[in-house]
PDB file of C-alpha atoms in Angstrom:
ATOM      1  CA  MET A   1     -40.347 -34.712 -45.413  1.00  0.00           C
ATOM      2  CA  PRO A   2     -42.414 -32.124 -43.524  1.00  0.00           C
ATOM      3  CA  ALA A   3     -40.869 -28.671 -43.308  1.00  0.00           C
ATOM      4  CA  ILE A   4     -41.663 -25.385 -41.642  1.00  0.00           C
ATOM      5  CA  HIS A   5     -43.395 -22.894 -43.934  1.00  0.00           C
ATOM      6  CA  ASN A   6     -42.720 -19.467 -42.423  1.00  0.00           C
ATOM      7  CA  GLY A   7     -44.863 -17.715 -45.020  1.00  0.00           C
ATOM      8  CA  ALA A   8     -42.899 -14.480 -44.920  1.00  0.00           C
ATOM      9  CA  ASP A   9     -44.679 -13.167 -47.999  1.00  0.00           C
ATOM     10  CA  ASP A  10     -47.830 -15.310 -47.838  1.00  0.00           C
ATOM     11  CA  ASN A  11     -48.941 -13.802 -45.626  1.00  0.00           C
ATOM     12  CA  ALA A  12     -46.771 -12.329 -42.913  1.00  0.00           C
ATOM     13  CA  SER A  13     -46.113  -9.375 -45.222  1.00  0.00           C
ATOM     14  CA  GLY A  14     -49.817  -8.470 -45.376  1.00  0.00           C
ATOM     15  CA  THR A  15     -50.253  -8.977 -41.658  1.00  0.00           C
ATOM     16  CA  ALA A  16     -47.284  -6.687 -40.946  1.00  0.00           C
ATOM     17  CA  LEU A  17     -48.750  -4.006 -43.212  1.00  0.00           C
ATOM     18  CA  VAL A  18     -52.109  -4.228 -41.400  1.00  0.00           C
ATOM     19  CA  ILE A  19     -50.392  -3.876 -38.023  1.00  0.00           C
ATOM     20  CA  GLU A  20     -48.363  -0.880 -39.196  1.00  0.00           C
ATOM     21  CA  LEU A  21     -51.463   0.845 -40.599  1.00  0.00           C
ATOM     22  CA  ALA A  22     -53.280   0.309 -37.305  1.00  0.00           C
ATOM     23  CA  ARG A  23     -50.332   1.702 -35.353  1.00  0.00           C
ATOM     24  CA  GLU A  24     -50.062   4.820 -37.507  1.00  0.00           C
ATOM     25  CA  ILE A  25     -53.804   5.506 -37.629  1.00  0.00           C
ATOM     26  CA  ALA A  26     -53.907   5.305 -33.824  1.00  0.00           C
ATOM     27  CA  LYS A  27     -51.361   8.147 -33.716  1.00  0.00           C
ATOM     28  CA  ASP A  28     -52.946  10.350 -36.407  1.00  0.00           C
ATOM     29  CA  GLN A  29     -55.803  12.588 -35.172  1.00  0.00           C
ATOM     30  CA  ALA A  30     -56.968  13.445 -38.712  1.00  0.00           C
ATOM     31  CA  MET A  31     -57.403   9.771 -39.581  1.00  0.00           C
ATOM     32  CA  GLN A  32     -59.439   9.125 -36.460  1.00  0.00           C
ATOM     33  CA  GLN A  33     -62.635  10.756 -37.724  1.00  0.00           C
ATOM     34  CA  PHE A  34     -63.575   7.303 -39.026  1.00  0.00           C
ATOM     35  CA  ASN A  35     -63.745   3.881 -37.461  1.00  0.00           C
ATOM     36  CA  TYR A  36     -61.350   1.271 -38.754  1.00  0.00           C
ATOM     37  CA  LEU A  37     -61.607  -2.443 -38.209  1.00  0.00           C
ATOM     38  CA  PHE A  38     -58.349  -4.325 -38.638  1.00  0.00           C
ATOM     39  CA  MET A  39     -58.647  -8.054 -39.052  1.00  0.00           C
ATOM     40  CA  THR A  40     -56.841 -10.955 -40.571  1.00  0.00           C
ATOM     41  CA  PHE A  41     -58.305 -14.242 -41.693  1.00  0.00           C
ATOM     42  CA  SER A  42     -57.232 -17.834 -41.943  1.00  0.00           C
ATOM     43  CA  GLY A  43     -58.410 -20.540 -44.292  1.00  0.00           C
ATOM     44  CA  GLU A  44     -58.103 -18.466 -47.457  1.00  0.00           C
ATOM     45  CA  GLU A  45     -56.459 -21.255 -49.435  1.00  0.00           C
ATOM     46  CA  LYS A  46     -59.102 -23.716 -48.244  1.00  0.00           C
ATOM     47  CA  GLY A  47     -61.943 -21.629 -49.692  1.00  0.00           C
ATOM     48  CA  LEU A  48     -61.946 -18.196 -48.026  1.00  0.00           C
ATOM     49  CA  TYR A  49     -63.123 -19.845 -44.809  1.00  0.00           C
ATOM     50  CA  GLY A  50     -62.333 -16.998 -42.407  1.00  0.00           C
ATOM     51  CA  SER A  51     -63.558 -14.052 -44.464  1.00  0.00           C
ATOM     52  CA  ASN A  52     -66.573 -15.968 -45.715  1.00  0.00           C
ATOM     53  CA  PHE A  53     -67.569 -16.903 -42.162  1.00  0.00           C
ATOM     54  CA  PHE A  54     -67.193 -13.308 -40.993  1.00  0.00           C
ATOM     55  CA  CYS A  55     -69.283 -11.944 -43.871  1.00  0.00           C
ATOM     56  CA  LYS A  56     -72.039 -14.475 -43.176  1.00  0.00           C
ATOM     57  CA  ASN A  57     -71.856 -13.856 -39.394  1.00  0.00           C
ATOM     58  CA  PRO A  58     -70.651 -10.267 -39.046  1.00  0.00           C
ATOM     59  CA  THR A  59     -70.025  -8.745 -35.641  1.00  0.00           C
ATOM     60  CA  ILE A  60     -70.603  -5.272 -37.096  1.00  0.00           C
ATOM     61  CA  ASP A  61     -73.206  -3.786 -39.438  1.00  0.00           C
ATOM     62  CA  LEU A  62     -71.733  -4.420 -42.887  1.00  0.00           C
ATOM     63  CA  GLY A  63     -74.081  -1.741 -44.222  1.00  0.00           C
ATOM     64  CA  LYS A  64     -71.907   0.842 -42.466  1.00  0.00           C
ATOM     65  CA  VAL A  65     -68.656  -0.458 -43.942  1.00  0.00           C
ATOM     66  CA  SER A  66     -67.211   1.893 -46.545  1.00  0.00           C
ATOM     67  CA  ALA A  67     -64.623  -0.468 -48.020  1.00  0.00           C
ATOM     68  CA  MET A  68     -62.429  -3.501 -47.431  1.00  0.00           C
ATOM     69  CA  LEU A  69     -58.721  -3.349 -48.258  1.00  0.00           C
ATOM     70  CA  ASN A  70     -56.947  -6.684 -48.630  1.00  0.00           C
ATOM     71  CA  PHE A  71     -53.168  -7.044 -48.362  1.00  0.00           C
ATOM     72  CA  ASP A  72     -52.352 -10.546 -49.556  1.00  0.00           C
ATOM     73  CA  MET A  73     -48.702 -11.045 -50.438  1.00  0.00           C
ATOM     74  CA  VAL A  74     -47.234  -7.547 -50.490  1.00  0.00           C
ATOM     75  CA  GLY A  75     -43.665  -8.448 -49.545  1.00  0.00           C
ATOM     76  CA  ARG A  76     -42.007  -9.302 -52.828  1.00  0.00           C
ATOM     77  CA  LEU A  77     -42.339  -6.231 -55.048  1.00  0.00           C
ATOM     78  CA  ASP A  78     -40.007  -7.074 -57.933  1.00  0.00           C
ATOM     79  CA  PRO A  79     -37.311  -4.342 -57.910  1.00  0.00           C
ATOM     80  CA  GLU A  80     -36.907  -4.557 -61.693  1.00  0.00           C
ATOM     81  CA  LYS A  81     -40.585  -4.454 -62.662  1.00  0.00           C
ATOM     82  CA  ASN A  82     -41.471  -2.329 -59.617  1.00  0.00           C
ATOM     83  CA  THR A  83     -45.183  -2.894 -60.255  1.00  0.00           C
ATOM     84  CA  LEU A  84     -47.867  -3.229 -57.608  1.00  0.00           C
ATOM     85  CA  GLY A  85     -50.997  -5.107 -58.599  1.00  0.00           C
ATOM     86  CA  ILE A  86     -54.246  -3.632 -57.343  1.00  0.00           C
ATOM     87  CA  ASN A  87     -57.282  -5.740 -58.090  1.00  0.00           C
ATOM     88  CA  ALA A  88     -60.964  -4.808 -57.830  1.00  0.00           C
ATOM     89  CA  VAL A  89     -60.683  -1.138 -58.805  1.00  0.00           C
ATOM     90  CA  GLY A  90     -64.004  -1.499 -60.609  1.00  0.00           C
ATOM     91  CA  THR A  91     -65.875  -2.034 -57.327  1.00  0.00           C
ATOM     92  CA  SER A  92     -66.278   1.705 -56.697  1.00  0.00           C
ATOM     93  CA  PRO A  93     -65.972   4.745 -58.974  1.00  0.00           C
ATOM     94  CA  PHE A  94     -63.979   6.347 -56.161  1.00  0.00           C
ATOM     95  CA  TRP A  95     -60.967   4.070 -56.622  1.00  0.00           C
ATOM     96  CA  LYS A  96     -59.803   5.189 -60.068  1.00  0.00           C
ATOM     97  CA  GLU A  97     -60.305   8.867 -59.303  1.00  0.00           C
ATOM     98  CA  ALA A  98     -58.422   8.640 -56.014  1.00  0.00           C
ATOM     99  CA  MET A  99     -55.649   6.451 -57.376  1.00  0.00           C
ATOM    100  CA  ALA A 100     -55.015   8.757 -60.345  1.00  0.00           C
ATOM    101  CA  GLY A 101     -53.329  11.292 -58.093  1.00  0.00           C
ATOM    102  CA  ILE A 102     -51.086   8.915 -56.152  1.00  0.00           C
ATOM    103  CA  GLN A 103     -47.482   8.403 -57.210  1.00  0.00           C
ATOM    104  CA  ILE A 104     -44.973   6.811 -54.850  1.00  0.00           C
ATOM    105  CA  ASP A 105     -41.398   7.094 -56.065  1.00  0.00           C
ATOM    106  CA  ASP A 106     -41.065   5.187 -59.333  1.00  0.00           C
ATOM    107  CA  MET A 107     -43.535   2.415 -58.425  1.00  0.00           C
ATOM    108  CA  LYS A 108     -45.968   1.494 -61.170  1.00  0.00           C
ATOM    109  CA  VAL A 109     -49.497   0.279 -60.537  1.00  0.00           C
ATOM    110  CA  LYS A 110     -51.273  -2.321 -62.630  1.00  0.00           C
ATOM    111  CA  THR A 111     -55.001  -2.561 -61.973  1.00  0.00           C
ATOM    112  CA  ALA A 112     -57.746  -5.093 -62.615  1.00  0.00           C
ATOM    113  CA  GLU A 113     -61.464  -4.328 -62.438  1.00  0.00           C
ATOM    114  CA  SER A 114     -63.079  -7.451 -60.980  1.00  0.00           C
ATOM    115  CA  GLY A 115     -63.975  -7.754 -57.317  1.00  0.00           C
ATOM    116  CA  VAL A 116     -63.816 -11.540 -57.540  1.00  0.00           C
ATOM    117  CA  GLY A 117     -60.470 -13.230 -57.072  1.00  0.00           C
ATOM    118  CA  PRO A 118     -58.653 -15.893 -55.066  1.00  0.00           C
ATOM    119  CA  SER A 119     -58.345 -13.870 -51.864  1.00  0.00           C
ATOM    120  CA  ASP A 120     -60.398 -12.601 -48.921  1.00  0.00           C
ATOM    121  CA  HIS A 121     -61.674  -9.422 -50.588  1.00  0.00           C
ATOM    122  CA  THR A 122     -64.053 -11.598 -52.625  1.00  0.00           C
ATOM    123  CA  SER A 123     -66.168 -12.416 -49.555  1.00  0.00           C
ATOM    124  CA  PHE A 124     -66.768  -8.696 -48.973  1.00  0.00           C
ATOM    125  CA  TYR A 125     -67.375  -7.930 -52.634  1.00  0.00           C
ATOM    126  CA  LEU A 126     -70.109 -10.581 -52.655  1.00  0.00           C
ATOM    127  CA  LYS A 127     -71.771  -8.527 -49.863  1.00  0.00           C
ATOM    128  CA  ASP A 128     -71.832  -5.489 -52.192  1.00  0.00           C
ATOM    129  CA  LEU A 129     -68.909  -3.680 -50.584  1.00  0.00           C
ATOM    130  CA  PRO A 130     -66.162  -1.819 -52.451  1.00  0.00           C
ATOM    131  CA  VAL A 131     -62.893  -3.713 -52.120  1.00  0.00           C
ATOM    132  CA  LEU A 132     -59.270  -3.505 -53.188  1.00  0.00           C
ATOM    133  CA  HIS A 133     -56.721  -6.306 -53.271  1.00  0.00           C
ATOM    134  CA  PHE A 134     -53.066  -5.249 -53.086  1.00  0.00           C
ATOM    135  CA  PHE A 135     -50.615  -7.841 -54.426  1.00  0.00           C
ATOM    136  CA  SER A 136     -46.908  -7.649 -55.206  1.00  0.00           C
ATOM    137  CA  GLY A 137     -46.908 -10.770 -57.394  1.00  0.00           C
ATOM    138  CA  THR A 138     -46.289 -14.481 -57.393  1.00  0.00           C
ATOM    139  CA  HIS A 139     -42.909 -16.125 -57.076  1.00  0.00           C
ATOM    140  CA  SER A 140     -41.292 -19.545 -57.027  1.00  0.00           C
ATOM    141  CA  ASP A 141     -41.381 -19.676 -53.201  1.00  0.00           C
ATOM    142  CA  TYR A 142     -45.201 -19.511 -53.044  1.00  0.00           C
ATOM    143  CA  HIS A 143     -46.474 -22.039 -50.474  1.00  0.00           C
ATOM    144  CA  LYS A 144     -42.989 -23.464 -49.993  1.00  0.00           C
ATOM    145  CA  PRO A 145     -40.655 -23.585 -46.984  1.00  0.00           C
ATOM    146  CA  SER A 146     -38.386 -21.190 -48.905  1.00  0.00           C
ATOM    147  CA  ASP A 147     -40.880 -18.289 -48.477  1.00  0.00           C
ATOM    148  CA  ASP A 148     -38.646 -16.773 -45.820  1.00  0.00           C
ATOM    149  CA  GLU A 149     -37.856 -13.360 -44.333  1.00  0.00           C
ATOM    150  CA  ASN A 150     -34.557 -12.876 -46.144  1.00  0.00           C
ATOM    151  CA  LEU A 151     -36.456 -12.638 -49.453  1.00  0.00           C
ATOM    152  CA  ILE A 152     -38.774  -9.808 -48.406  1.00  0.00           C
ATOM    153  CA  ASN A 153     -38.260  -6.537 -50.265  1.00  0.00           C
ATOM    154  CA  TYR A 154     -38.634  -4.132 -47.333  1.00  0.00           C
ATOM    155  CA  ALA A 155     -38.195  -1.030 -49.494  1.00  0.00           C
ATOM    156  CA  GLY A 156     -41.003  -2.365 -51.698  1.00  0.00           C
ATOM    157  CA  VAL A 157     -43.278  -2.977 -48.702  1.00  0.00           C
ATOM    158  CA  ASP A 158     -42.606   0.606 -47.619  1.00  0.00           C
ATOM    159  CA  LYS A 159     -43.653   1.896 -51.066  1.00  0.00           C
ATOM    160  CA  ILE A 160     -46.869  -0.114 -50.856  1.00  0.00           C
ATOM    161  CA  TYR A 161     -47.502   1.167 -47.326  1.00  0.00           C
ATOM    162  CA  ARG A 162     -47.041   4.787 -48.440  1.00  0.00           C
ATOM    163  CA  TYR A 163     -49.373   4.197 -51.394  1.00  0.00           C
ATOM    164  CA  VAL A 164     -52.071   2.785 -49.108  1.00  0.00           C
ATOM    165  CA  TRP A 165     -51.569   5.635 -46.629  1.00  0.00           C
ATOM    166  CA  ALA A 166     -52.087   8.168 -49.422  1.00  0.00           C
ATOM    167  CA  LEU A 167     -55.225   6.312 -50.535  1.00  0.00           C
ATOM    168  CA  LEU A 168     -56.584   6.284 -46.974  1.00  0.00           C
ATOM    169  CA  GLY A 169     -55.939  10.027 -46.858  1.00  0.00           C
ATOM    170  CA  LYS A 170     -58.067  10.498 -49.971  1.00  0.00           C
ATOM    171  CA  MET A 171     -60.813   8.351 -48.438  1.00  0.00           C
ATOM    172  CA  ASN A 172     -60.595  10.528 -45.326  1.00  0.00           C
ATOM    173  CA  GLU A 173     -60.874  13.715 -47.429  1.00  0.00           C
ATOM    174  CA  ASN A 174     -63.896  12.254 -49.238  1.00  0.00           C
ATOM    175  CA  GLY A 175     -65.581  11.692 -45.883  1.00  0.00           C
ATOM    176  CA  GLU A 176     -68.435   9.613 -47.252  1.00  0.00           C
ATOM    177  CA  LYS A 177     -69.292   5.956 -47.561  1.00  0.00           C
ATOM    178  CA  LEU A 178     -67.925   4.802 -50.900  1.00  0.00           C
ATOM    179  CA  PRO A 179     -70.450   3.864 -53.585  1.00  0.00           C
ATOM    180  CA  PHE A 180     -70.410   0.238 -54.709  1.00  0.00           C
ATOM    181  CA  THR A 181     -70.231  -0.827 -58.341  1.00  0.00           C
ATOM    182  CA  ASN A 182     -71.090  -4.387 -59.276  1.00  0.00           C
TER     183      ASN A 182
END
């Protein structure tokens, strides 16, 4: 029987984080020395349709893009493991250096090097752009009607948000287009 799939984690959680970042950057004068483009994509599960289309038909000069940050499923940080996955840290030497100085509460960070993965950051990586993919982990409600709001770990989303905000601050301090590593 057909059922409503609210997708609270996949991917309302990422969309909410993008909206909150946009709201806070709009209020912060120091962060406004750079341009930010906030966008969300559809068709990821069908083959990265949205991000792939954008990268092949960009409405901006991708050569001026410093980095792409992808927030795909950031709503279910396991309170026991308390570990945020950050993929694609090998796509710029800046990432590891900047991330080394960020500690948010007791949250741990587990990284992976590759810029290729099953989410929208891959489309940008294939255009030689530094990327990061933030991910709080899989769960039994993935792509099921049970992926609902009551299961979101709001304190965990806040930790992830504060981590990203600190990383954006370091990018702001750096002030330069990030170098790409293939």
